[in-house]
Amino acid sequence: MTTNAPIRVALLGCGVVGSQVARQLLAHAEDLRARIGRPLELVGIAVRDLSKPRPGIDPALLTADAEALVTRGDLDLVIELLGGIEPARSLLLAAIGAGASVITANKALLAEDGGSLYTAAEQSGVDLYFEAAVAGAIPIIRPLRESLVGDEVLAVKGIVNGTTNFILDRMHSAGVGFSEVLAEAQALGYAEADPTADVEGYDAAAKAAILASLAFHSRVRLADVDREGISLVSQDDIAAAKEMGCVIKLLANCSLSADGRIAVGVHPTMVPQGHPLAAIPGAYNAVFIESRYAGRLMFMGPGAGGSPTASAVMGDVVTAARNRVRGTVGPGESAYSARGITPPGEVESRYYVSLQVTDEPGVLAKVAARFADHGISLQAVRQDGDPVNSRARLGVMTHVAPDSDLRATVAELESLAEVGPGITVMRVEGH
Ligand code: HSE
């Protein structure tokens, strides 16, 4: 092989992101050659539908046979942008087995079975890069994997799903209900026709698993993430958050518990207005890191979209290509800590509990006693009266408490004659 031999690249998938990657590869060929030291050559693109028009893409590059493409034996890099578990996993493993470094944006696969990919890449002596899998264009994987690898990360908290941030932001600013804003988000193309993965938190949970794995040098999988979506967030919740000086965000929360285990969850969470994550608007993403030595870091930017996500993919392409040119590989899996996962019931948080009560002497004391019985300290209590019906709404902000104690308290409150049905509970960020 001459020193000028091209780095041969195959692309799996040519949708919103894939077509942008193909265009950026072709449009910036000269700069990329200069940055890498050898030219990049796009040798094939696997697609499901060969007949679909793809402006700017040479039809001769297209193939419907992804397996034949990844096993042709002369590839340096394979970029997987298919999404989903299969056939993406088999194709990536085949590409790795054939000696190619791989770049993927596949958060579902990484959260489900990233270990298999890391192991295969290690055995084949190739790279596995996935900057685009979490928070789109935002550089967050490389900072965790490389820049902060000499530090000790204590917590990673993120708004890692743009669809839900758009919906919650609109609910907060326009006073519109969840269903109405969801329809608006679908019309604008933010939300999918089937919005389950976004609104029920599965997308964010996969990203949380990836972030927690990297932050805490352990294997964390989707099944380890305690997950709750935003479909039950109501305008009453939004109003309560405003009263408490907070906004509601779908927060991916990864932190070290006091005993060294990993607490990882995705929940609608009241975030105090002064917190950097409270100000993240619309469909933007942001990731907030607390580390022992660097302190508090914030990363913010577009979390989706063709061009922004392709930017993250292209960063990996250049990095993996540079490694090829030098005959080296970048970092592999770092899971040496092998920390356990804190069971959801033991994860600690502040909570805001909203309940309807009869407005008569002794009720507040009875409610407070239930919290005290479970060792939960109260930080603030608000009461809004409804004098005509002798009812009141109590909003109770707790200090930090384990989830199981909070649940047990709520179960007891539900059985009190003075407490009406429909107690709502929301986590509150901070201490
Ligand atoms: N659907 C995701 C979002 C982007 O709304 O942020 C891809 O993970």
Short mmCIF file of C-alpha atoms and ligand atoms in Angstrom, two decimals:
data_model
loop_
_atom_site.label_atom_id
_atom_site.label_comp_id
_atom_site.label_asym_id
_atom_site.label_seq_id
_atom_site.Cartn_x
_atom_site.Cartn_y
_atom_site.Cartn_z
CA MET A 1 0.00 0.00 0.00
CA THR A 2 1.41 3.42 -0.94
CA THR A 3 1.37 6.22 1.62
CA ASN A 4 -1.22 8.01 -0.47
CA ALA A 5 -3.63 5.08 -0.68
CA PRO A 6 -7.13 6.22 0.17
CA ILE A 7 -8.90 5.40 3.42
CA ARG A 8 -11.83 3.38 2.14
CA VAL A 9 -15.18 4.14 3.74
CA ALA A 10 -18.58 2.43 3.54
CA LEU A 11 -21.81 3.93 4.78
CA LEU A 12 -24.74 1.91 6.09
CA GLY A 13 -27.89 4.00 5.78
CA CYS A 14 -28.51 7.12 3.75
CA GLY A 15 -31.36 8.85 5.56
CA VAL A 16 -31.37 12.30 7.18
CA VAL A 17 -27.91 11.86 8.75
CA GLY A 18 -26.36 9.42 6.27
CA SER A 19 -27.03 11.61 3.25
CA GLN A 20 -25.42 14.55 5.08
CA VAL A 21 -22.37 12.44 5.92
CA ALA A 22 -22.05 11.39 2.28
CA ARG A 23 -22.31 15.01 1.12
CA GLN A 24 -19.81 16.29 3.71
CA LEU A 25 -17.34 13.53 2.77
CA LEU A 26 -17.54 14.56 -0.88
CA ALA A 27 -17.79 18.34 -0.42
CA HIS A 28 -14.76 18.66 1.87
CA ALA A 29 -12.54 16.01 0.33
CA GLU A 30 -9.47 18.24 0.07
CA ASP A 31 -9.61 19.55 3.64
CA LEU A 32 -10.29 16.06 4.95
CA ARG A 33 -7.30 14.74 3.03
CA ALA A 34 -5.12 17.45 4.56
CA ARG A 35 -6.41 16.77 8.08
CA ILE A 36 -5.99 13.01 7.79
CA GLY A 37 -2.88 12.79 5.63
CA ARG A 38 -4.55 10.52 3.07
CA PRO A 39 -7.70 10.88 0.99
CA LEU A 40 -11.03 9.44 2.07
CA GLU A 41 -12.82 7.37 -0.55
CA LEU A 42 -16.51 6.60 -0.16
CA VAL A 43 -16.75 3.18 -1.81
CA GLY A 44 -20.35 2.19 -1.13
CA ILE A 45 -23.60 3.10 0.59
CA ALA A 46 -26.04 0.41 1.74
CA VAL A 47 -29.68 1.47 1.52
CA ARG A 48 -33.02 -0.29 1.85
CA ASP A 49 -34.63 1.34 -1.18
CA LEU A 50 -32.44 1.67 -4.28
CA SER A 51 -35.12 3.53 -6.22
CA LYS A 52 -35.43 6.50 -3.82
CA PRO A 53 -34.02 9.74 -5.31
CA ARG A 54 -30.86 10.89 -3.45
CA PRO A 55 -29.73 14.27 -4.84
CA GLY A 56 -25.97 14.75 -4.84
CA ILE A 57 -25.23 11.04 -4.30
CA ASP A 58 -23.75 8.98 -7.14
CA PRO A 59 -26.25 6.10 -7.73
CA ALA A 60 -23.28 3.84 -8.59
CA LEU A 61 -22.33 3.92 -4.89
CA LEU A 62 -25.65 2.48 -3.74
CA THR A 63 -26.25 -1.17 -2.90
CA ALA A 64 -29.04 -3.05 -1.18
CA ASP A 65 -26.62 -5.75 0.00
CA ALA A 66 -25.19 -4.33 3.22
CA GLU A 67 -23.58 -7.61 4.25
CA ALA A 68 -21.62 -7.92 1.01
CA LEU A 69 -20.52 -4.31 1.39
CA VAL A 70 -19.13 -4.69 4.92
CA THR A 71 -17.39 -8.00 4.17
CA ARG A 72 -15.73 -6.99 0.89
CA GLY A 73 -12.41 -7.04 2.75
CA ASP A 74 -10.82 -3.77 1.69
CA LEU A 75 -12.63 -1.31 3.98
CA ASP A 76 -10.90 0.90 6.51
CA LEU A 77 -14.03 2.47 8.02
CA VAL A 78 -17.68 1.52 8.22
CA ILE A 79 -20.20 4.14 9.33
CA GLU A 80 -23.44 2.64 10.66
CA LEU A 81 -26.47 4.93 10.60
CA LEU A 82 -29.25 2.35 10.35
CA GLY A 83 -30.38 2.46 13.99
CA GLY A 84 -32.08 -0.42 15.81
CA ILE A 85 -30.50 -3.62 17.10
CA GLU A 86 -30.58 -5.81 13.98
CA PRO A 87 -29.26 -5.94 11.35
CA ALA A 88 -27.01 -3.14 12.69
CA ARG A 89 -25.28 -5.35 15.29
CA SER A 90 -24.53 -8.21 12.85
CA LEU A 91 -23.28 -5.79 10.22
CA LEU A 92 -21.02 -3.94 12.66
CA LEU A 93 -19.61 -7.22 14.00
CA ALA A 94 -19.03 -8.41 10.42
CA ALA A 95 -17.29 -5.14 9.54
CA ILE A 96 -15.09 -5.37 12.65
CA GLY A 97 -14.35 -9.02 11.86
CA ALA A 98 -13.25 -7.95 8.38
CA GLY A 99 -10.79 -5.46 9.91
CA ALA A 100 -12.66 -2.16 9.55
CA SER A 101 -12.91 0.46 12.27
CA VAL A 102 -16.52 1.34 12.93
CA ILE A 103 -18.41 4.52 13.66
CA THR A 104 -21.99 4.34 14.82
CA ALA A 105 -24.74 6.65 16.02
CA ASN A 106 -26.74 3.68 17.30
CA LYS A 107 -27.58 4.49 20.93
CA ALA A 108 -30.10 1.64 21.23
CA LEU A 109 -27.49 -0.94 20.21
CA LEU A 110 -24.74 0.57 22.37
CA ALA A 111 -27.05 0.66 25.40
CA GLU A 112 -28.26 -2.89 24.77
CA ASP A 113 -25.04 -4.63 23.77
CA GLY A 114 -22.16 -2.16 23.53
CA GLY A 115 -19.96 -4.70 25.31
CA SER A 116 -20.04 -7.08 22.32
CA LEU A 117 -18.93 -4.31 19.98
CA TYR A 118 -16.11 -3.19 22.28
CA THR A 119 -14.91 -6.77 22.71
CA ALA A 120 -14.97 -7.48 18.99
CA ALA A 121 -13.17 -4.19 18.22
CA GLU A 122 -10.51 -4.98 20.84
CA GLN A 123 -9.96 -8.45 19.39
CA SER A 124 -9.68 -7.13 15.84
CA GLY A 125 -7.50 -4.16 16.81
CA VAL A 126 -9.89 -1.61 15.32
CA ASP A 127 -11.67 1.50 16.56
CA LEU A 128 -15.23 1.88 17.82
CA TYR A 129 -16.37 5.51 17.87
CA PHE A 130 -19.88 6.78 18.59
CA GLU A 131 -19.89 10.54 19.23
CA ALA A 132 -23.23 10.96 17.41
CA ALA A 133 -25.03 8.41 19.60
CA VAL A 134 -25.62 10.89 22.44
CA ALA A 135 -26.79 14.49 22.11
CA GLY A 136 -26.24 14.80 18.36
CA ALA A 137 -23.65 17.43 17.52
CA ILE A 138 -22.55 18.05 21.12
CA PRO A 139 -19.06 16.72 21.83
CA ILE A 140 -19.76 14.67 24.96
CA ILE A 141 -18.51 11.14 24.28
CA ARG A 142 -14.93 12.25 23.55
CA PRO A 143 -14.81 14.59 26.59
CA LEU A 144 -15.90 11.71 28.84
CA ARG A 145 -13.75 9.08 27.12
CA GLU A 146 -10.61 11.16 26.73
CA SER A 147 -10.57 14.73 28.08
CA LEU A 148 -11.92 13.86 31.54
CA VAL A 149 -10.42 10.39 31.78
CA GLY A 150 -7.80 11.61 34.26
CA ASP A 151 -10.45 13.18 36.49
CA GLU A 152 -13.16 11.58 38.62
CA VAL A 153 -16.63 12.20 37.28
CA LEU A 154 -19.19 12.40 40.07
CA ALA A 155 -22.37 13.10 38.13
CA VAL A 156 -23.64 13.57 34.59
CA LYS A 157 -27.02 15.21 34.17
CA GLY A 158 -28.45 15.79 30.75
CA ILE A 159 -31.28 17.00 28.62
CA VAL A 160 -30.56 14.44 25.92
CA ASN A 161 -33.84 14.32 24.04
CA GLY A 162 -34.79 17.33 21.96
CA THR A 163 -38.38 16.28 21.26
CA THR A 164 -39.32 16.16 24.92
CA ASN A 165 -37.43 19.37 25.69
CA PHE A 166 -39.36 21.10 22.91
CA ILE A 167 -42.67 19.79 24.30
CA LEU A 168 -41.92 20.71 27.92
CA ASP A 169 -40.62 24.14 26.91
CA ARG A 170 -43.81 24.88 24.96
CA MET A 171 -45.99 23.59 27.80
CA HIS A 172 -44.12 25.93 30.14
CA SER A 173 -44.04 29.04 27.95
CA ALA A 174 -47.36 28.78 26.11
CA GLY A 175 -49.46 27.11 28.79
CA VAL A 176 -50.57 24.42 26.34
CA GLY A 177 -51.34 20.79 27.30
CA PHE A 178 -49.14 17.79 26.47
CA SER A 179 -51.32 16.34 23.68
CA GLU A 180 -51.65 19.67 21.87
CA VAL A 181 -47.91 20.36 21.99
CA LEU A 182 -47.13 16.79 20.89
CA ALA A 183 -49.29 17.31 17.79
CA GLU A 184 -47.45 20.59 17.14
CA ALA A 185 -44.06 18.85 17.57
CA GLN A 186 -45.15 16.17 15.09
CA ALA A 187 -46.28 18.80 12.57
CA LEU A 188 -42.89 20.54 12.89
CA GLY A 189 -41.04 17.25 12.38
CA TYR A 190 -39.52 17.14 15.88
CA ALA A 191 -41.63 14.22 17.04
CA GLU A 192 -42.08 10.94 15.16
CA ALA A 193 -45.52 9.69 14.08
CA ASP A 194 -45.02 7.08 16.84
CA PRO A 195 -43.52 9.28 19.56
CA THR A 196 -43.14 6.51 22.17
CA ALA A 197 -39.32 6.29 22.14
CA ASP A 198 -39.01 10.00 22.78
CA VAL A 199 -41.95 10.86 25.05
CA GLU A 200 -41.71 7.75 27.20
CA GLY A 201 -38.00 8.30 27.77
CA TYR A 202 -36.54 5.21 26.03
CA ASP A 203 -34.29 7.33 23.78
CA ALA A 204 -33.02 9.33 26.76
CA ALA A 205 -32.58 6.14 28.82
CA ALA A 206 -30.33 4.58 26.17
CA LYS A 207 -28.23 7.76 26.14
CA ALA A 208 -28.12 7.77 29.96
CA ALA A 209 -26.77 4.20 29.92
CA ILE A 210 -24.00 5.22 27.50
CA LEU A 211 -23.08 8.33 29.51
CA ALA A 212 -23.05 6.43 32.82
CA SER A 213 -20.86 3.67 31.34
CA LEU A 214 -18.26 6.19 30.21
CA ALA A 215 -18.45 8.44 33.27
CA PHE A 216 -18.07 5.65 35.80
CA HIS A 217 -15.92 3.14 33.87
CA SER A 218 -18.53 0.41 34.14
CA ARG A 219 -20.99 -1.39 31.90
CA VAL A 220 -24.41 0.21 32.25
CA ARG A 221 -27.21 -1.07 30.06
CA LEU A 222 -30.64 0.21 29.11
CA ALA A 223 -32.26 -2.26 31.54
CA ASP A 224 -30.31 -0.62 34.40
CA VAL A 225 -31.94 2.76 33.81
CA ASP A 226 -35.00 3.69 35.87
CA ARG A 227 -37.20 5.37 33.27
CA GLU A 228 -40.27 7.59 33.28
CA GLY A 229 -41.50 9.65 30.32
CA ILE A 230 -43.34 12.97 30.11
CA SER A 231 -46.77 11.88 28.86
CA LEU A 232 -48.31 12.32 32.33
CA VAL A 233 -46.86 15.80 32.93
CA SER A 234 -49.84 18.12 33.30
CA GLN A 235 -50.36 21.86 33.28
CA ASP A 236 -50.90 21.56 37.06
CA ASP A 237 -47.36 20.16 37.33
CA ILE A 238 -46.04 23.02 35.20
CA ALA A 239 -47.89 25.56 37.35
CA ALA A 240 -46.53 23.96 40.53
CA ALA A 241 -43.00 24.08 39.10
CA LYS A 242 -43.40 27.77 38.29
CA GLU A 243 -44.62 28.47 41.82
CA MET A 244 -41.50 26.77 43.18
CA GLY A 245 -39.21 28.78 40.84
CA CYS A 246 -38.49 25.71 38.67
CA VAL A 247 -38.98 24.41 35.13
CA ILE A 248 -39.74 20.77 34.33
CA LYS A 249 -37.12 19.00 32.21
CA LEU A 250 -36.78 15.36 31.22
CA LEU A 251 -33.49 14.77 33.00
CA ALA A 252 -31.11 11.89 32.45
CA ASN A 253 -29.43 11.66 35.83
CA CYS A 254 -26.28 9.57 36.30
CA SER A 255 -24.48 9.83 39.62
CA LEU A 256 -22.39 7.92 42.09
CA SER A 257 -24.30 6.85 45.20
CA ALA A 258 -22.57 7.23 48.57
CA ASP A 259 -21.69 3.51 48.52
CA GLY A 260 -19.96 3.77 45.12
CA ARG A 261 -22.77 2.26 43.08
CA ILE A 262 -24.27 4.01 40.05
CA ALA A 263 -27.68 5.68 40.23
CA VAL A 264 -29.05 6.13 36.74
CA GLY A 265 -32.51 7.28 35.77
CA VAL A 266 -34.57 9.36 33.37
CA HIS A 267 -37.45 11.30 34.92
CA PRO A 268 -39.41 14.50 34.46
CA THR A 269 -37.70 16.67 37.06
CA MET A 270 -38.25 20.14 38.46
CA VAL A 271 -35.05 22.07 37.80
CA PRO A 272 -34.53 25.33 39.75
CA GLN A 273 -34.41 28.36 37.45
CA GLY A 274 -30.81 29.13 38.46
CA HIS A 275 -29.49 25.75 37.30
CA PRO A 276 -27.71 25.86 33.90
CA LEU A 277 -29.99 23.10 32.56
CA ALA A 278 -33.14 25.12 33.31
CA ALA A 279 -32.36 27.60 30.52
CA ILE A 280 -32.04 25.06 27.67
CA PRO A 281 -34.74 26.03 25.15
CA GLY A 282 -36.72 24.23 22.46
CA ALA A 283 -35.22 21.11 20.92
CA TYR A 284 -31.68 21.79 22.21
CA ASN A 285 -29.75 19.26 24.28
CA ALA A 286 -27.33 19.93 27.11
CA VAL A 287 -25.14 17.83 29.35
CA PHE A 288 -23.91 19.02 32.74
CA ILE A 289 -20.96 17.25 34.36
CA GLU A 290 -19.66 17.47 37.90
CA SER A 291 -16.15 16.16 38.37
CA ARG A 292 -13.82 16.13 41.33
CA TYR A 293 -11.08 18.29 39.83
CA ALA A 294 -12.51 20.13 36.81
CA GLY A 295 -15.63 21.09 38.75
CA ARG A 296 -18.83 21.85 36.89
CA LEU A 297 -18.88 21.67 33.07
CA MET A 298 -21.73 22.32 30.68
CA PHE A 299 -22.06 21.23 27.05
CA MET A 300 -24.95 22.54 24.97
CA GLY A 301 -26.06 22.39 21.34
CA PRO A 302 -28.27 20.73 18.73
CA GLY A 303 -29.10 17.17 19.74
CA ALA A 304 -30.53 15.98 16.43
CA GLY A 305 -30.86 16.89 12.75
CA GLY A 306 -28.94 15.83 9.66
CA SER A 307 -26.11 18.36 9.50
CA PRO A 308 -25.40 18.63 13.24
CA THR A 309 -25.38 14.87 13.77
CA ALA A 310 -23.27 14.39 10.64
CA SER A 311 -20.74 16.83 12.15
CA ALA A 312 -20.29 14.46 15.10
CA VAL A 313 -19.98 11.48 12.73
CA MET A 314 -17.39 13.30 10.63
CA GLY A 315 -15.31 14.04 13.73
CA ASP A 316 -15.17 10.31 14.38
CA VAL A 317 -14.39 9.60 10.72
CA VAL A 318 -11.37 11.90 10.78
CA THR A 319 -10.20 10.54 14.13
CA ALA A 320 -10.52 6.89 13.08
CA ALA A 321 -8.89 7.65 9.70
CA ARG A 322 -5.97 9.41 11.40
CA ASN A 323 -5.51 6.35 13.62
CA ARG A 324 -5.41 4.14 10.49
CA VAL A 325 -2.81 6.38 8.90
CA ARG A 326 -0.63 6.07 12.02
CA GLY A 327 -1.34 2.36 12.43
CA THR A 328 -2.82 2.88 15.87
CA VAL A 329 -6.19 2.72 17.57
CA GLY A 330 -7.94 5.02 20.01
CA PRO A 331 -9.35 4.12 23.44
CA GLY A 332 -11.22 0.87 23.93
CA GLU A 333 -13.77 0.08 26.59
CA SER A 334 -12.97 1.24 30.11
CA ALA A 335 -15.21 -0.81 32.40
CA TYR A 336 -12.63 -1.76 35.03
CA SER A 337 -14.64 -0.22 37.90
CA ALA A 338 -17.49 -2.70 37.32
CA ARG A 339 -19.66 -0.73 39.73
CA GLY A 340 -23.07 -2.08 40.70
CA ILE A 341 -26.32 -0.27 40.00
CA THR A 342 -28.25 1.30 42.87
CA PRO A 343 -31.77 -0.20 42.93
CA PRO A 344 -34.33 2.50 42.00
CA GLY A 345 -35.92 2.40 45.47
CA GLU A 346 -32.60 3.36 47.06
CA VAL A 347 -31.89 6.29 44.74
CA GLU A 348 -32.16 9.57 46.61
CA SER A 349 -33.77 12.77 45.38
CA ARG A 350 -35.69 15.77 46.52
CA TYR A 351 -39.40 15.46 45.70
CA TYR A 352 -42.36 17.74 45.17
CA VAL A 353 -45.61 16.11 46.27
CA SER A 354 -48.92 17.72 45.35
CA LEU A 355 -52.13 16.62 47.06
CA GLN A 356 -55.72 17.75 47.56
CA VAL A 357 -56.80 17.82 51.21
CA THR A 358 -59.81 18.91 53.24
CA ASP A 359 -59.10 22.32 54.70
CA GLU A 360 -59.64 21.77 58.41
CA PRO A 361 -57.58 21.81 61.62
CA GLY A 362 -54.96 19.11 62.02
CA VAL A 363 -54.76 17.98 58.37
CA LEU A 364 -51.39 19.57 57.66
CA ALA A 365 -50.03 18.02 60.86
CA LYS A 366 -51.34 14.59 59.81
CA VAL A 367 -49.78 14.91 56.34
CA ALA A 368 -46.47 16.10 57.78
CA ALA A 369 -46.49 13.22 60.26
CA ARG A 370 -46.60 10.66 57.42
CA PHE A 371 -43.43 12.14 55.93
CA ALA A 372 -41.79 12.24 59.37
CA ASP A 373 -42.72 8.59 60.03
CA HIS A 374 -40.57 7.63 57.04
CA GLY A 375 -37.70 9.89 58.05
CA ILE A 376 -38.40 12.41 55.27
CA SER A 377 -37.64 15.99 56.16
CA LEU A 378 -39.75 18.75 54.60
CA GLN A 379 -38.10 21.75 52.97
CA ALA A 380 -41.16 23.83 52.08
CA VAL A 381 -44.95 23.56 52.14
CA ARG A 382 -47.40 25.65 50.10
CA GLN A 383 -51.14 25.74 50.49
CA ASP A 384 -53.67 27.12 48.00
CA GLY A 385 -57.16 27.25 49.44
CA ASP A 386 -60.52 26.60 47.84
CA PRO A 387 -62.73 28.15 50.59
CA VAL A 388 -66.03 27.37 48.85
CA ASN A 389 -65.41 23.62 48.94
CA SER A 390 -63.29 23.61 52.11
CA ARG A 391 -60.56 21.96 50.05
CA ALA A 392 -56.94 22.96 49.71
CA ARG A 393 -54.03 21.93 47.51
CA LEU A 394 -50.86 21.20 49.40
CA GLY A 395 -47.51 21.33 47.66
CA VAL A 396 -44.80 19.67 49.74
CA MET A 397 -41.11 20.01 48.84
CA THR A 398 -38.98 17.43 50.63
CA HIS A 399 -35.32 17.30 51.43
CA VAL A 400 -33.36 14.47 49.79
CA ALA A 401 -34.92 11.07 50.54
CA PRO A 402 -34.79 7.53 49.13
CA ASP A 403 -37.40 6.78 46.48
CA SER A 404 -38.83 3.81 48.43
CA ASP A 405 -39.47 5.98 51.53
CA LEU A 406 -41.23 8.57 49.38
CA ARG A 407 -43.40 5.89 47.76
CA ALA A 408 -44.31 4.39 51.13
CA THR A 409 -45.25 7.86 52.39
CA VAL A 410 -47.45 8.51 49.36
CA ALA A 411 -49.17 5.12 49.78
CA GLU A 412 -50.05 6.07 53.37
CA LEU A 413 -51.21 9.54 52.36
CA GLU A 414 -53.54 7.95 49.79
CA SER A 415 -55.28 6.02 52.54
CA LEU A 416 -56.02 9.13 54.66
CA ALA A 417 -59.69 10.18 54.56
CA GLU A 418 -58.64 13.85 54.43
CA VAL A 419 -56.54 13.38 51.28
CA GLY A 420 -58.22 13.29 47.87
CA PRO A 421 -57.26 11.00 44.96
CA GLY A 422 -54.59 11.94 42.43
CA ILE A 423 -51.45 12.64 44.45
CA THR A 424 -48.69 13.67 42.05
CA VAL A 425 -44.98 13.29 42.71
CA MET A 426 -42.07 14.82 40.85
CA ARG A 427 -38.35 14.77 41.45
CA VAL A 428 -36.59 18.07 42.14
CA GLU A 429 -32.98 18.64 41.09
CA GLY A 430 -30.55 19.73 43.77
CA HIS A 431 -30.13 19.34 47.53
N1 HSE B 1 -35.29 11.73 18.71
C1 HSE B 1 -34.15 12.28 19.39
C2 HSE B 1 -34.52 13.61 20.01
C3 HSE B 1 -32.96 12.50 18.51
O1 HSE B 1 -35.66 14.05 19.93
O2 HSE B 1 -33.66 14.20 20.62
C4 HSE B 1 -32.23 11.24 18.21
O3 HSE B 1 -31.78 10.60 19.36
#
